[in-house]
Short mmCIF file of C-alpha atoms in Angstrom, two decimals:
data_model
loop_
_atom_site.label_atom_id
_atom_site.label_comp_id
_atom_site.label_asym_id
_atom_site.label_seq_id
_atom_site.Cartn_x
_atom_site.Cartn_y
_atom_site.Cartn_z
CA MET A 1 41.92 -47.61 6.74
CA SER A 2 40.44 -49.77 9.43
CA SER A 3 37.09 -48.79 10.85
CA GLY A 4 35.12 -49.17 14.04
CA ALA A 5 33.11 -52.05 12.60
CA THR A 6 34.01 -55.45 13.98
CA LEU A 7 33.31 -59.00 12.98
CA ALA A 8 30.18 -60.17 14.83
CA ILE A 9 30.62 -63.90 14.21
CA PRO A 10 34.04 -65.19 15.29
CA VAL A 11 35.92 -67.45 12.91
CA GLY A 12 35.25 -71.05 13.85
CA PRO A 13 35.57 -74.65 12.69
CA LYS A 14 32.50 -74.43 10.45
CA ASP A 15 34.05 -71.68 8.34
CA HIS A 16 35.51 -72.27 4.91
CA ALA A 17 39.13 -71.50 5.68
CA ARG A 18 42.46 -71.72 3.92
CA GLY A 19 45.81 -71.55 5.63
CA SER A 20 46.98 -72.29 9.12
CA ALA A 21 44.53 -72.09 12.03
CA ASP A 22 47.46 -70.77 14.13
CA ALA A 23 48.15 -67.91 11.72
CA PRO A 24 48.77 -64.56 13.43
CA LEU A 25 46.47 -62.81 10.96
CA THR A 26 42.95 -63.77 9.97
CA LEU A 27 41.45 -62.32 6.81
CA VAL A 28 37.69 -62.73 6.42
CA GLU A 29 35.99 -61.84 3.16
CA TYR A 30 32.27 -61.32 2.85
CA GLY A 31 31.70 -61.75 -0.87
CA ASP A 32 29.19 -62.21 -3.66
CA TYR A 33 29.87 -64.50 -6.64
CA GLN A 34 28.12 -62.16 -9.06
CA CYS A 35 29.95 -59.04 -7.90
CA PRO A 36 32.64 -58.01 -10.41
CA TYR A 37 34.83 -56.50 -7.67
CA CYS A 38 34.78 -59.78 -5.76
CA ALA A 39 35.86 -61.61 -8.91
CA GLU A 40 38.66 -59.10 -9.28
CA ALA A 41 39.65 -59.52 -5.64
CA ASN A 42 39.76 -63.33 -5.77
CA PRO A 43 43.12 -63.71 -7.57
CA ILE A 44 44.50 -60.89 -5.39
CA VAL A 45 43.61 -62.88 -2.27
CA GLU A 46 45.30 -65.87 -3.89
CA LEU A 47 48.51 -63.85 -4.37
CA LEU A 48 48.36 -62.60 -0.78
CA LEU A 49 48.04 -66.17 0.48
CA GLU A 50 51.05 -67.20 -1.60
CA LYS A 51 53.03 -64.25 -0.36
CA PHE A 52 52.23 -64.53 3.35
CA GLY A 53 52.01 -68.33 3.57
CA ASP A 54 51.36 -69.58 7.09
CA ALA A 55 50.99 -66.07 8.44
CA VAL A 56 47.47 -65.63 7.08
CA LEU A 57 44.30 -67.62 7.59
CA PHE A 58 41.69 -66.78 4.92
CA VAL A 59 37.97 -67.28 5.46
CA PHE A 60 35.24 -66.71 2.89
CA ARG A 61 31.64 -66.03 3.87
CA ASN A 62 28.61 -65.29 1.71
CA PHE A 63 27.21 -61.82 1.27
CA PRO A 64 24.93 -62.04 -1.78
CA LEU A 65 23.35 -58.69 -2.67
CA VAL A 66 20.38 -60.18 -4.44
CA ASP A 67 18.67 -56.94 -5.45
CA VAL A 68 21.54 -56.13 -7.80
CA HIS A 69 22.83 -59.66 -8.48
CA GLU A 70 20.02 -62.01 -9.37
CA HIS A 71 22.16 -65.16 -9.54
CA ALA A 72 24.23 -64.46 -6.43
CA GLU A 73 22.08 -66.49 -4.05
CA ALA A 74 21.99 -69.61 -6.25
CA ALA A 75 25.74 -69.37 -6.82
CA ALA A 76 26.41 -69.07 -3.09
CA GLU A 77 24.19 -72.07 -2.40
CA ILE A 78 25.91 -74.28 -4.96
CA ALA A 79 29.30 -73.38 -3.48
CA GLU A 80 27.97 -74.48 -0.08
CA ALA A 81 26.54 -77.65 -1.62
CA ALA A 82 29.93 -78.35 -3.24
CA GLY A 83 31.42 -77.82 0.20
CA LEU A 84 29.31 -80.69 1.52
CA GLN A 85 31.22 -82.85 -0.96
CA GLY A 86 34.54 -81.37 0.06
CA LYS A 87 35.00 -79.06 -2.92
CA PHE A 88 34.01 -75.65 -1.65
CA TRP A 89 37.19 -73.87 -2.80
CA GLU A 90 37.19 -75.52 -6.21
CA MET A 91 33.64 -74.32 -6.82
CA HIS A 92 34.42 -70.91 -5.32
CA ASP A 93 37.17 -70.35 -7.90
CA VAL A 94 35.10 -71.73 -10.79
CA LEU A 95 32.22 -69.39 -9.95
CA PHE A 96 34.45 -66.31 -9.92
CA GLU A 97 36.22 -67.39 -13.10
CA ASN A 98 32.89 -67.97 -14.86
CA GLN A 99 31.01 -65.05 -13.41
CA LYS A 100 29.50 -64.12 -16.77
CA ASP A 101 27.26 -67.18 -16.67
CA LEU A 102 25.77 -68.09 -13.31
CA ARG A 103 22.43 -69.39 -14.56
CA GLU A 104 21.19 -72.54 -12.88
CA SER A 105 22.03 -74.80 -15.84
CA ALA A 106 25.57 -73.40 -15.89
CA LEU A 107 25.98 -73.95 -12.14
CA LEU A 108 25.12 -77.63 -12.47
CA HIS A 109 27.44 -77.91 -15.42
CA TYR A 110 30.32 -76.51 -13.33
CA ALA A 111 29.48 -79.00 -10.59
CA GLN A 112 29.62 -81.82 -13.10
CA ASN A 113 32.97 -80.62 -14.44
CA LEU A 114 34.37 -80.69 -10.91
CA GLY A 115 33.35 -84.32 -10.63
CA LEU A 116 30.66 -83.63 -8.05
CA ASP A 117 27.62 -85.84 -7.62
CA THR A 118 25.02 -83.50 -9.12
CA SER A 119 21.98 -85.43 -7.96
CA GLN A 120 23.38 -85.20 -4.45
CA ILE A 121 23.86 -81.46 -5.00
CA GLN A 122 20.22 -81.12 -6.01
CA ASN A 123 19.12 -83.12 -2.98
CA ASP A 124 21.22 -81.00 -0.67
CA LEU A 125 19.90 -77.78 -2.21
CA ALA A 126 16.34 -79.08 -1.74
CA THR A 127 16.89 -79.61 1.98
CA GLY A 128 17.50 -75.88 2.38
CA GLN A 129 20.71 -76.46 4.33
CA PRO A 130 22.91 -74.43 1.95
CA ARG A 131 20.31 -71.67 1.88
CA GLY A 132 20.22 -71.55 5.66
CA ARG A 133 23.97 -71.22 5.77
CA VAL A 134 24.00 -68.43 3.19
CA GLU A 135 21.29 -66.57 5.11
CA ALA A 136 23.21 -66.95 8.36
CA ASP A 137 26.35 -65.64 6.67
CA PHE A 138 24.38 -62.70 5.27
CA GLU A 139 22.97 -61.76 8.64
CA GLY A 140 26.43 -62.06 10.18
CA ALA A 141 27.73 -59.72 7.49
CA ILE A 142 25.12 -57.09 8.27
CA ARG A 143 25.74 -57.38 12.01
CA SER A 144 29.45 -56.93 11.38
CA GLY A 145 28.92 -53.73 9.44
CA ALA A 146 29.82 -55.18 6.05
CA ASN A 147 29.24 -52.23 3.74
CA GLY A 148 29.56 -53.53 0.22
CA THR A 149 31.02 -56.39 -1.76
CA PRO A 150 33.62 -57.45 -1.05
CA THR A 151 34.05 -56.43 2.59
CA PHE A 152 37.25 -57.61 4.27
CA PHE A 153 37.91 -57.94 7.98
CA VAL A 154 41.52 -58.08 9.14
CA ASN A 155 41.83 -59.62 12.58
CA GLY A 156 38.17 -58.88 13.14
CA THR A 157 38.16 -55.22 12.16
CA ARG A 158 36.59 -53.98 8.93
CA TYR A 159 39.22 -52.89 6.45
CA ASP A 160 38.07 -49.87 4.45
CA GLY A 161 41.27 -49.37 2.50
CA SER A 162 42.06 -50.51 -1.02
CA TRP A 163 42.26 -54.25 -1.65
CA GLN A 164 44.39 -53.76 -4.73
CA LEU A 165 47.46 -55.97 -4.31
CA GLU A 166 50.10 -53.44 -3.40
CA MET A 167 48.01 -51.50 -0.90
CA PHE A 168 46.49 -54.57 0.73
CA GLU A 169 49.88 -56.27 0.95
CA THR A 170 51.39 -53.20 2.60
CA TYR A 171 48.56 -53.06 5.11
CA ILE A 172 48.78 -56.75 5.98
CA SER A 173 52.58 -56.51 6.37
CA LYS A 174 52.09 -53.60 8.72
CA VAL A 175 49.54 -55.46 10.85
CA LEU A 176 51.81 -58.53 10.97
CA LYS A 177 54.70 -56.39 12.18
CA GLY A 178 52.40 -55.07 14.90
CA MET B 1 22.96 -29.09 15.60
CA VAL B 2 22.18 -32.68 14.83
CA LEU B 3 18.91 -33.74 16.40
CA ASP B 4 19.75 -35.52 19.63
CA ILE B 5 18.83 -38.93 20.92
CA GLY B 6 15.58 -38.60 22.87
CA ALA B 7 14.42 -35.54 20.92
CA ARG B 8 11.04 -35.55 19.27
CA SER B 9 11.40 -36.12 15.56
CA PRO B 10 10.09 -33.38 13.26
CA ASP B 11 7.25 -34.63 11.08
CA PHE B 12 7.55 -34.35 7.33
CA THR B 13 5.85 -35.21 4.09
CA LEU B 14 8.00 -35.85 1.01
CA ILE B 15 7.37 -37.56 -2.29
CA ASP B 16 9.13 -40.80 -3.07
CA GLN B 17 10.58 -42.03 -6.37
CA THR B 18 7.10 -42.81 -7.70
CA GLY B 19 5.61 -39.43 -6.73
CA SER B 20 3.65 -40.85 -3.78
CA GLN B 21 3.56 -38.76 -0.64
CA VAL B 22 5.20 -40.29 2.41
CA THR B 23 4.45 -38.83 5.85
CA LEU B 24 6.47 -39.85 8.88
CA ALA B 25 3.45 -39.54 11.19
CA ASP B 26 1.64 -42.23 9.19
CA PHE B 27 4.01 -44.94 10.38
CA ASN B 28 3.13 -46.78 13.58
CA GLU B 29 6.40 -48.69 13.61
CA PRO B 30 10.05 -47.69 14.05
CA VAL B 31 11.50 -45.97 10.99
CA VAL B 32 15.14 -45.97 9.90
CA LEU B 33 15.91 -42.72 8.06
CA ILE B 34 18.97 -43.05 5.88
CA PHE B 35 20.23 -39.61 4.83
CA TYR B 36 22.80 -39.90 2.05
CA PRO B 37 24.62 -37.27 -0.02
CA ALA B 38 23.57 -38.14 -3.55
CA ASP B 39 22.06 -40.69 -5.89
CA TRP B 40 24.69 -42.36 -8.13
CA SER B 41 27.74 -41.54 -6.04
CA PRO B 42 29.78 -44.71 -5.46
CA VAL B 43 29.65 -44.83 -1.66
CA CYS B 44 25.91 -44.07 -1.55
CA SER B 45 25.18 -46.79 -4.09
CA ASP B 46 26.98 -49.42 -2.00
CA GLU B 47 25.43 -48.18 1.21
CA LEU B 48 21.91 -48.32 -0.17
CA SER B 49 22.44 -51.72 -1.82
CA VAL B 50 23.52 -53.14 1.52
CA PHE B 51 20.47 -51.66 3.27
CA SER B 52 18.27 -52.91 0.46
CA ALA B 53 19.57 -56.45 0.84
CA ALA B 54 19.21 -56.16 4.63
CA HIS B 55 15.66 -54.79 4.35
CA ARG B 56 14.18 -58.19 5.22
CA LEU B 57 16.08 -58.25 8.53
CA PHE B 58 14.59 -54.84 9.41
CA GLN B 59 11.10 -55.88 8.30
CA ASP B 60 11.31 -59.04 10.41
CA ARG B 61 11.82 -56.75 13.39
CA GLY B 62 8.91 -54.50 12.44
CA ALA B 63 10.88 -51.52 11.15
CA ARG B 64 10.68 -49.51 7.93
CA LEU B 65 13.55 -48.13 5.88
CA LEU B 66 13.41 -44.74 4.13
CA GLY B 67 16.25 -43.18 2.14
CA VAL B 68 16.47 -39.36 1.95
CA SER B 69 18.61 -37.10 -0.24
CA VAL B 70 18.19 -33.73 -1.94
CA ASP B 71 17.85 -35.37 -5.36
CA GLY B 72 14.53 -34.92 -7.14
CA MET B 73 11.91 -37.55 -7.85
CA TRP B 74 13.05 -38.33 -11.40
CA CYS B 75 16.63 -38.80 -10.36
CA HIS B 76 15.48 -41.05 -7.51
CA GLN B 77 13.29 -43.00 -9.91
CA ALA B 78 16.17 -43.82 -12.27
CA PHE B 79 18.58 -44.59 -9.42
CA HIS B 80 16.02 -46.72 -7.57
CA ALA B 81 15.34 -48.75 -10.73
CA GLN B 82 19.00 -49.16 -11.60
CA ARG B 83 19.92 -50.42 -8.13
CA ASN B 84 16.63 -52.33 -7.79
CA LEU B 85 16.23 -50.98 -4.26
CA SER B 86 13.66 -52.52 -1.96
CA PHE B 87 12.71 -49.40 0.02
CA PRO B 88 11.55 -45.88 -0.96
CA LEU B 89 13.81 -42.92 -1.67
CA LEU B 90 12.39 -39.58 -0.57
CA ALA B 91 13.09 -36.33 -2.42
CA ASP B 92 14.12 -33.56 -0.02
CA PHE B 93 14.16 -31.35 -3.09
CA GLU B 94 11.83 -28.37 -2.67
CA PRO B 95 12.45 -26.43 -0.55
CA LYS B 96 15.85 -28.00 -0.93
CA GLY B 97 17.08 -29.89 2.10
CA ALA B 98 14.30 -28.68 4.39
CA VAL B 99 13.88 -32.06 6.08
CA ALA B 100 17.63 -32.55 6.39
CA ARG B 101 17.83 -29.11 8.01
CA SER B 102 15.11 -30.03 10.49
CA PHE B 103 17.21 -33.04 11.54
CA GLY B 104 20.38 -30.94 11.58
CA VAL B 105 22.12 -32.84 8.80
CA TYR B 106 22.10 -30.38 5.90
CA ARG B 107 25.51 -29.25 4.68
CA GLU B 108 25.37 -25.58 3.79
CA SER B 109 28.90 -25.80 2.40
CA ASP B 110 28.04 -28.10 -0.50
CA GLY B 111 24.25 -28.31 -0.59
CA ILE B 112 23.89 -31.99 0.20
CA THR B 113 22.93 -33.93 3.30
CA GLU B 114 25.34 -35.51 5.71
CA ARG B 115 25.67 -39.27 5.62
CA ALA B 116 23.53 -39.92 8.68
CA ILE B 117 21.23 -42.58 10.02
CA PHE B 118 18.37 -41.95 12.45
CA VAL B 119 16.25 -44.61 14.09
CA ILE B 120 12.89 -43.07 14.99
CA ASP B 121 10.86 -45.12 17.46
CA ALA B 122 7.12 -45.72 17.30
CA THR B 123 6.46 -42.66 19.48
CA LYS B 124 8.43 -40.52 16.98
CA HIS B 125 11.42 -39.89 19.17
CA VAL B 126 15.03 -40.30 18.09
CA ALA B 127 16.13 -43.65 19.52
CA TRP B 128 19.56 -43.61 17.90
CA ARG B 129 21.46 -41.55 15.42
CA GLU B 130 24.89 -41.32 13.96
CA VAL B 131 26.56 -38.99 11.47
CA PHE B 132 29.33 -40.65 9.48
CA PRO B 133 32.25 -39.14 7.59
CA ILE B 134 30.92 -38.25 4.14
CA GLY B 135 33.23 -40.73 2.40
CA GLU B 136 32.63 -43.62 4.79
CA ASN B 137 30.11 -46.26 3.96
CA PRO B 138 28.57 -47.05 7.34
CA GLY B 139 26.95 -50.47 6.93
CA ALA B 140 23.66 -51.41 8.57
CA ASP B 141 24.87 -52.89 11.87
CA GLY B 142 24.21 -49.90 14.13
CA ALA B 143 20.66 -49.36 12.90
CA LEU B 144 19.86 -53.07 13.09
CA ARG B 145 21.11 -53.29 16.68
CA GLU B 146 18.95 -50.34 17.65
CA VAL B 147 15.85 -51.69 15.92
CA GLU B 148 16.36 -55.00 17.74
CA ALA B 149 16.60 -53.16 21.03
CA LEU B 150 13.25 -51.50 20.26
CA SER B 151 11.44 -54.67 19.22
#
Protein backbone atom coordinates (compact mmCIF):
# COMPACT_ATOMS: atom_id res chain seq x y z
CA MET A 1 0.00 0.00 0.00
CA SER A 2 2.95 2.27 0.44
CA SER A 3 5.03 3.10 -2.58
CA GLY A 4 8.56 4.10 -3.44
CA ALA A 5 7.59 7.77 -3.71
CA THR A 6 8.79 9.93 -0.85
CA LEU A 7 7.98 13.39 0.39
CA ALA A 8 10.45 15.83 -1.19
CA ILE A 9 9.78 18.76 1.14
CA PRO A 10 10.13 17.84 4.83
CA VAL A 11 7.44 18.99 7.21
CA GLY A 12 8.52 22.23 8.83
CA PRO A 13 7.35 25.18 10.91
CA LYS A 14 5.78 26.94 7.91
CA ASP A 15 3.38 24.07 7.29
CA HIS A 16 -0.27 24.18 8.23
CA ALA A 17 -0.27 21.48 10.87
CA ARG A 18 -2.68 20.07 13.41
CA GLY A 19 -1.70 17.90 16.32
CA SER A 20 1.47 17.44 18.27
CA ALA A 21 4.83 18.26 16.66
CA ASP A 22 6.26 15.31 18.65
CA ALA A 23 3.74 12.86 17.21
CA PRO A 24 5.26 9.53 16.14
CA LEU A 25 3.31 9.63 12.88
CA THR A 26 3.07 12.46 10.38
CA LEU A 27 0.28 12.46 7.83
CA VAL A 28 0.68 14.89 4.93
CA GLU A 29 -2.17 15.48 2.51
CA TYR A 30 -1.70 17.11 -0.86
CA GLY A 31 -5.22 18.23 -1.71
CA ASP A 32 -7.42 20.31 -3.96
CA TYR A 33 -10.46 22.21 -2.63
CA GLN A 34 -12.49 21.51 -5.76
CA CYS A 35 -11.75 17.78 -5.82
CA PRO A 36 -14.77 15.77 -4.63
CA TYR A 37 -12.56 13.00 -3.23
CA CYS A 38 -10.66 15.51 -1.12
CA ALA A 39 -13.94 16.83 0.25
CA GLU A 40 -14.91 13.26 1.07
CA ALA A 41 -11.55 12.64 2.71
CA ASN A 42 -11.67 15.75 4.91
CA PRO A 43 -14.12 14.46 7.55
CA ILE A 44 -12.30 11.11 7.46
CA VAL A 45 -9.05 12.85 8.37
CA GLU A 46 -10.96 14.62 11.14
CA LEU A 47 -12.11 11.25 12.55
CA LEU A 48 -8.58 9.86 12.33
CA LEU A 49 -7.24 12.84 14.27
CA GLU A 50 -9.90 12.32 16.94
CA LYS A 51 -9.12 8.64 17.12
CA PHE A 52 -5.32 8.85 17.24
CA GLY A 53 -5.03 12.10 19.22
CA ASP A 54 -1.44 13.07 19.98
CA ALA A 55 -0.07 10.18 17.95
CA VAL A 56 -0.68 11.90 14.62
CA LEU A 57 0.49 15.21 13.22
CA PHE A 58 -1.58 16.26 10.19
CA VAL A 59 -0.28 18.63 7.54
CA PHE A 60 -2.23 19.96 4.57
CA ARG A 61 -0.54 21.24 1.43
CA ASN A 62 -2.03 22.53 -1.81
CA PHE A 63 -2.20 20.47 -4.96
CA PRO A 64 -4.71 22.26 -7.20
CA LEU A 65 -5.28 20.45 -10.50
CA VAL A 66 -6.38 23.52 -12.38
CA ASP A 67 -7.04 21.88 -15.75
CA VAL A 68 -9.94 19.94 -14.26
CA HIS A 69 -10.84 22.25 -11.36
CA GLU A 70 -11.12 25.83 -12.49
CA HIS A 71 -11.70 27.30 -9.01
CA ALA A 72 -9.10 25.21 -7.20
CA GLU A 73 -6.31 27.78 -7.42
CA ALA A 74 -8.41 30.69 -6.12
CA ALA A 75 -9.74 28.52 -3.30
CA ALA A 76 -6.24 27.45 -2.30
CA GLU A 77 -5.08 31.07 -2.32
CA ILE A 78 -7.92 32.27 -0.11
CA ALA A 79 -7.18 29.51 2.39
CA GLU A 80 -3.58 30.73 2.49
CA ALA A 81 -4.76 34.33 2.84
CA ALA A 82 -7.04 33.26 5.71
CA GLY A 83 -3.99 31.59 7.21
CA LEU A 84 -2.24 34.96 7.30
CA GLN A 85 -5.04 36.02 9.65
CA GLY A 86 -4.74 32.86 11.70
CA LYS A 87 -7.77 31.06 10.29
CA PHE A 88 -6.36 28.61 7.79
CA TRP A 89 -8.15 25.53 9.19
CA GLU A 90 -11.47 27.32 9.54
CA MET A 91 -11.34 28.33 5.88
CA HIS A 92 -10.06 24.90 4.87
CA ASP A 93 -13.16 23.25 6.35
CA VAL A 94 -15.55 25.87 4.96
CA LEU A 95 -14.15 25.39 1.45
CA PHE A 96 -14.60 21.62 1.55
CA GLU A 97 -18.08 21.94 3.07
CA ASN A 98 -19.10 24.44 0.38
CA GLN A 99 -17.32 22.87 -2.53
CA LYS A 100 -20.30 23.33 -4.84
CA ASP A 101 -19.71 27.08 -4.94
CA LEU A 102 -16.12 28.23 -5.08
CA ARG A 103 -16.64 31.28 -7.28
CA GLU A 104 -14.71 34.37 -6.25
CA SER A 105 -17.76 36.14 -4.80
CA ALA A 106 -18.55 33.07 -2.71
CA LEU A 107 -14.97 32.84 -1.44
CA LEU A 108 -15.08 36.40 -0.15
CA HIS A 109 -18.45 35.73 1.40
CA TYR A 110 -17.01 32.75 3.31
CA ALA A 111 -14.13 34.94 4.48
CA GLN A 112 -16.60 37.51 5.74
CA ASN A 113 -18.61 34.85 7.58
CA LEU A 114 -15.45 33.72 9.34
CA GLY A 115 -14.93 37.26 10.58
CA LEU A 116 -11.86 37.83 8.45
CA ASP A 117 -10.79 41.26 7.27
CA THR A 118 -11.74 40.92 3.60
CA SER A 119 -9.96 44.03 2.40
CA GLN A 120 -6.81 42.66 4.00
CA ILE A 121 -7.48 39.36 2.21
CA GLN A 122 -7.71 41.18 -1.10
CA ASN A 123 -4.51 43.07 -0.38
CA ASP A 124 -2.70 39.89 0.54
CA LEU A 125 -3.96 38.12 -2.59
CA ALA A 126 -2.76 41.07 -4.68
CA THR A 127 0.78 40.76 -3.32
CA GLY A 128 1.02 37.29 -4.83
CA GLN A 129 2.26 35.79 -1.57
CA PRO A 130 -0.54 33.19 -1.31
CA ARG A 131 -0.10 32.33 -4.98
CA GLY A 132 3.62 31.81 -4.48
CA ARG A 133 2.95 29.49 -1.59
CA VAL A 134 0.40 27.46 -3.56
CA GLU A 135 2.83 27.17 -6.48
CA ALA A 136 5.61 26.04 -4.17
CA ASP A 137 3.29 23.44 -2.62
CA PHE A 138 2.31 22.24 -6.10
CA GLU A 139 5.90 21.82 -7.20
CA GLY A 140 6.69 20.01 -3.97
CA ALA A 141 3.76 17.68 -4.66
CA ILE A 142 5.05 16.82 -8.13
CA ARG A 143 8.58 16.28 -6.83
CA SER A 144 7.20 13.96 -4.17
CA GLY A 145 5.38 11.82 -6.71
CA ALA A 146 1.88 12.96 -5.73
CA ASN A 147 -0.27 11.11 -8.24
CA GLY A 148 -3.78 12.43 -7.84
CA THR A 149 -6.00 14.26 -5.40
CA PRO A 150 -5.82 13.64 -2.57
CA THR A 151 -2.36 12.11 -2.18
CA PHE A 152 -1.38 11.15 1.36
CA PHE A 153 2.13 10.60 2.71
CA VAL A 154 2.51 8.62 5.91
CA ASN A 155 5.82 9.31 7.60
CA GLY A 156 7.13 10.62 4.30
CA THR A 157 6.14 7.70 2.09
CA ARG A 158 3.30 7.92 -0.42
CA TYR A 159 0.32 5.89 0.69
CA ASP A 160 -1.42 4.25 -2.26
CA GLY A 161 -4.00 2.33 -0.26
CA SER A 162 -7.60 3.28 0.43
CA TRP A 163 -8.23 6.35 2.57
CA GLN A 164 -11.69 5.16 3.51
CA LEU A 165 -11.90 5.28 7.31
CA GLU A 166 -11.57 1.62 8.20
CA MET A 167 -8.70 0.85 5.84
CA PHE A 168 -6.77 4.03 6.59
CA GLU A 169 -7.24 3.56 10.33
CA THR A 170 -5.97 0.00 10.12
CA TYR A 171 -2.92 1.11 8.16
CA ILE A 172 -2.09 3.95 10.55
CA SER A 173 -2.50 1.63 13.57
CA LYS A 174 -0.12 -0.80 11.93
CA VAL A 175 2.50 1.87 11.26
CA LEU A 176 2.18 3.17 14.84
CA LYS A 177 2.74 -0.32 16.20
CA GLY A 178 5.87 -0.50 14.05
CA MET B 1 12.45 -6.14 -24.26
CA VAL B 2 11.88 -2.64 -23.02
CA LEU B 3 14.10 -0.18 -24.82
CA ASP B 4 17.11 0.45 -22.61
CA ILE B 5 18.58 3.63 -21.24
CA GLY B 6 21.16 4.88 -23.74
CA ALA B 7 19.47 3.22 -26.72
CA ARG B 8 18.56 5.26 -29.73
CA SER B 9 14.85 5.99 -29.75
CA PRO B 10 12.85 4.71 -32.72
CA ASP B 11 11.32 7.56 -34.70
CA PHE B 12 7.58 7.62 -35.24
CA THR B 13 4.77 9.65 -36.69
CA LEU B 14 1.32 9.38 -35.10
CA ILE B 15 -1.76 11.55 -35.21
CA ASP B 16 -2.87 13.38 -32.10
CA GLN B 17 -6.39 14.01 -30.79
CA THR B 18 -6.95 16.71 -33.41
CA GLY B 19 -5.73 14.60 -36.34
CA SER B 20 -2.43 16.49 -36.65
CA GLN B 21 0.65 14.42 -37.37
CA VAL B 22 3.30 14.43 -34.66
CA THR B 23 6.81 13.21 -35.51
CA LEU B 24 9.37 12.58 -32.80
CA ALA B 25 12.25 13.68 -35.03
CA ASP B 26 10.69 17.15 -35.35
CA PHE B 27 11.39 17.97 -31.71
CA ASN B 28 14.71 19.58 -30.86
CA GLU B 29 14.08 19.39 -27.13
CA PRO B 30 13.74 16.52 -24.64
CA VAL B 31 10.44 14.67 -24.94
CA VAL B 32 8.62 12.83 -22.16
CA LEU B 33 6.64 9.93 -23.65
CA ILE B 34 3.87 8.80 -21.35
CA PHE B 35 2.56 5.39 -22.42
CA TYR B 36 -0.69 4.57 -20.64
CA PRO B 37 -3.11 1.65 -20.97
CA ALA B 38 -6.35 3.38 -21.93
CA ASP B 39 -8.30 6.60 -22.13
CA TRP B 40 -11.02 6.83 -19.43
CA SER B 41 -9.61 4.23 -17.06
CA PRO B 42 -9.45 5.68 -13.53
CA VAL B 43 -5.70 5.39 -12.94
CA CYS B 44 -4.83 6.78 -16.38
CA SER B 45 -7.14 9.75 -15.88
CA ASP B 46 -5.45 10.70 -12.60
CA GLU B 47 -1.99 10.12 -14.02
CA LEU B 48 -2.62 12.32 -17.04
CA SER B 49 -4.31 15.05 -14.99
CA VAL B 50 -1.25 15.24 -12.76
CA PHE B 51 1.08 15.46 -15.76
CA SER B 52 -1.21 18.03 -17.33
CA ALA B 53 -1.08 20.22 -14.24
CA ALA B 54 2.70 19.71 -14.06
CA HIS B 55 3.16 20.54 -17.75
CA ARG B 56 4.34 24.06 -16.91
CA LEU B 57 7.19 22.67 -14.79
CA PHE B 58 8.32 20.55 -17.75
CA GLN B 59 7.97 23.44 -20.19
CA ASP B 60 10.02 25.70 -17.90
CA ARG B 61 12.81 23.15 -18.27
CA GLY B 62 12.47 22.99 -22.04
CA ALA B 63 10.77 19.60 -22.32
CA ARG B 64 7.65 18.43 -24.15
CA LEU B 65 5.03 15.97 -22.93
CA LEU B 66 3.32 13.45 -25.22
CA GLY B 67 0.78 10.84 -24.12
CA VAL B 68 0.51 7.58 -26.10
CA SER B 69 -2.09 4.81 -25.98
CA VAL B 70 -3.69 2.44 -28.49
CA ASP B 71 -6.95 4.41 -28.43
CA GLY B 72 -8.01 6.06 -31.67
CA MET B 73 -8.14 9.75 -32.45
CA TRP B 74 -11.84 10.21 -31.69
CA CYS B 75 -11.56 8.53 -28.34
CA HIS B 76 -8.52 10.67 -27.55
CA GLN B 77 -10.40 13.78 -28.64
CA ALA B 78 -13.30 13.17 -26.24
CA PHE B 79 -11.00 12.16 -23.38
CA HIS B 80 -8.65 15.10 -23.96
CA ALA B 81 -11.58 17.53 -23.91
CA GLN B 82 -13.19 15.99 -20.85
CA ARG B 83 -9.97 16.11 -18.82
CA ASN B 84 -8.94 19.44 -20.37
CA LEU B 85 -5.42 18.11 -20.86
CA SER B 86 -2.62 20.51 -21.71
CA PHE B 87 -0.51 18.20 -23.88
CA PRO B 88 -1.27 16.03 -26.95
CA LEU B 89 -2.44 12.42 -26.88
CA LEU B 90 -1.10 10.29 -29.72
CA ALA B 91 -3.09 7.44 -31.26
CA ASP B 92 -0.97 4.29 -31.57
CA PHE B 93 -4.00 2.81 -33.29
CA GLU B 94 -3.13 1.54 -36.77
CA PRO B 95 -1.20 -0.66 -36.99
CA LYS B 96 -2.26 -1.16 -33.42
CA GLY B 97 0.46 -0.63 -30.85
CA ALA B 98 3.26 -0.40 -33.41
CA VAL B 99 5.04 2.42 -31.58
CA ALA B 100 4.57 0.76 -28.21
CA ARG B 101 6.08 -2.41 -29.69
CA SER B 102 9.08 -0.47 -30.97
CA PHE B 103 9.69 0.76 -27.41
CA GLY B 104 9.06 -2.71 -25.99
CA VAL B 105 6.00 -1.74 -23.99
CA TYR B 106 3.14 -3.42 -25.86
CA ARG B 107 1.24 -6.06 -23.92
CA GLU B 108 0.36 -8.93 -26.23
CA SER B 109 -1.72 -10.50 -23.47
CA ASP B 110 -4.36 -7.77 -23.37
CA GLY B 111 -3.67 -5.52 -26.35
CA ILE B 112 -2.79 -2.36 -24.47
CA THR B 113 0.46 -0.60 -23.65
CA GLU B 114 2.33 -0.90 -20.40
CA ARG B 115 2.20 2.06 -18.05
CA ALA B 116 5.64 3.38 -18.92
CA ILE B 117 7.46 6.68 -19.08
CA PHE B 118 10.42 7.42 -21.35
CA VAL B 119 12.48 10.58 -21.31
CA ILE B 120 14.05 11.02 -24.76
CA ASP B 121 16.90 13.52 -24.85
CA ALA B 122 17.52 16.08 -27.58
CA THR B 123 19.77 13.63 -29.46
CA LYS B 124 16.90 11.09 -29.47
CA HIS B 125 18.41 8.67 -27.02
CA VAL B 126 16.61 7.18 -24.04
CA ALA B 127 17.81 9.19 -21.04
CA TRP B 128 15.52 7.49 -18.54
CA ARG B 129 12.68 5.05 -18.56
CA GLU B 130 10.54 3.16 -16.15
CA VAL B 131 7.74 0.63 -16.50
CA PHE B 132 5.23 0.73 -13.66
CA PRO B 133 2.77 -1.88 -12.44
CA ILE B 134 -0.34 -1.47 -14.59
CA GLY B 135 -2.51 -0.45 -11.63
CA GLU B 136 -0.02 1.97 -10.11
CA ASN B 137 -0.29 5.65 -10.82
CA PRO B 138 3.35 6.73 -11.07
CA GLY B 139 3.31 10.50 -10.55
CA ALA B 140 5.60 12.87 -12.42
CA ASP B 141 8.59 13.03 -10.06
CA GLY B 142 10.92 10.64 -11.88
CA ALA B 143 10.44 12.27 -15.28
CA LEU B 144 10.82 15.76 -13.83
CA ARG B 145 14.08 14.83 -12.09
CA GLU B 146 15.45 13.44 -15.33
CA VAL B 147 14.40 16.46 -17.39
CA GLU B 148 16.11 18.70 -14.82
CA ALA B 149 19.27 16.65 -15.10
CA LEU B 150 19.19 17.18 -18.88
CA SER B 151 18.57 20.93 -18.76
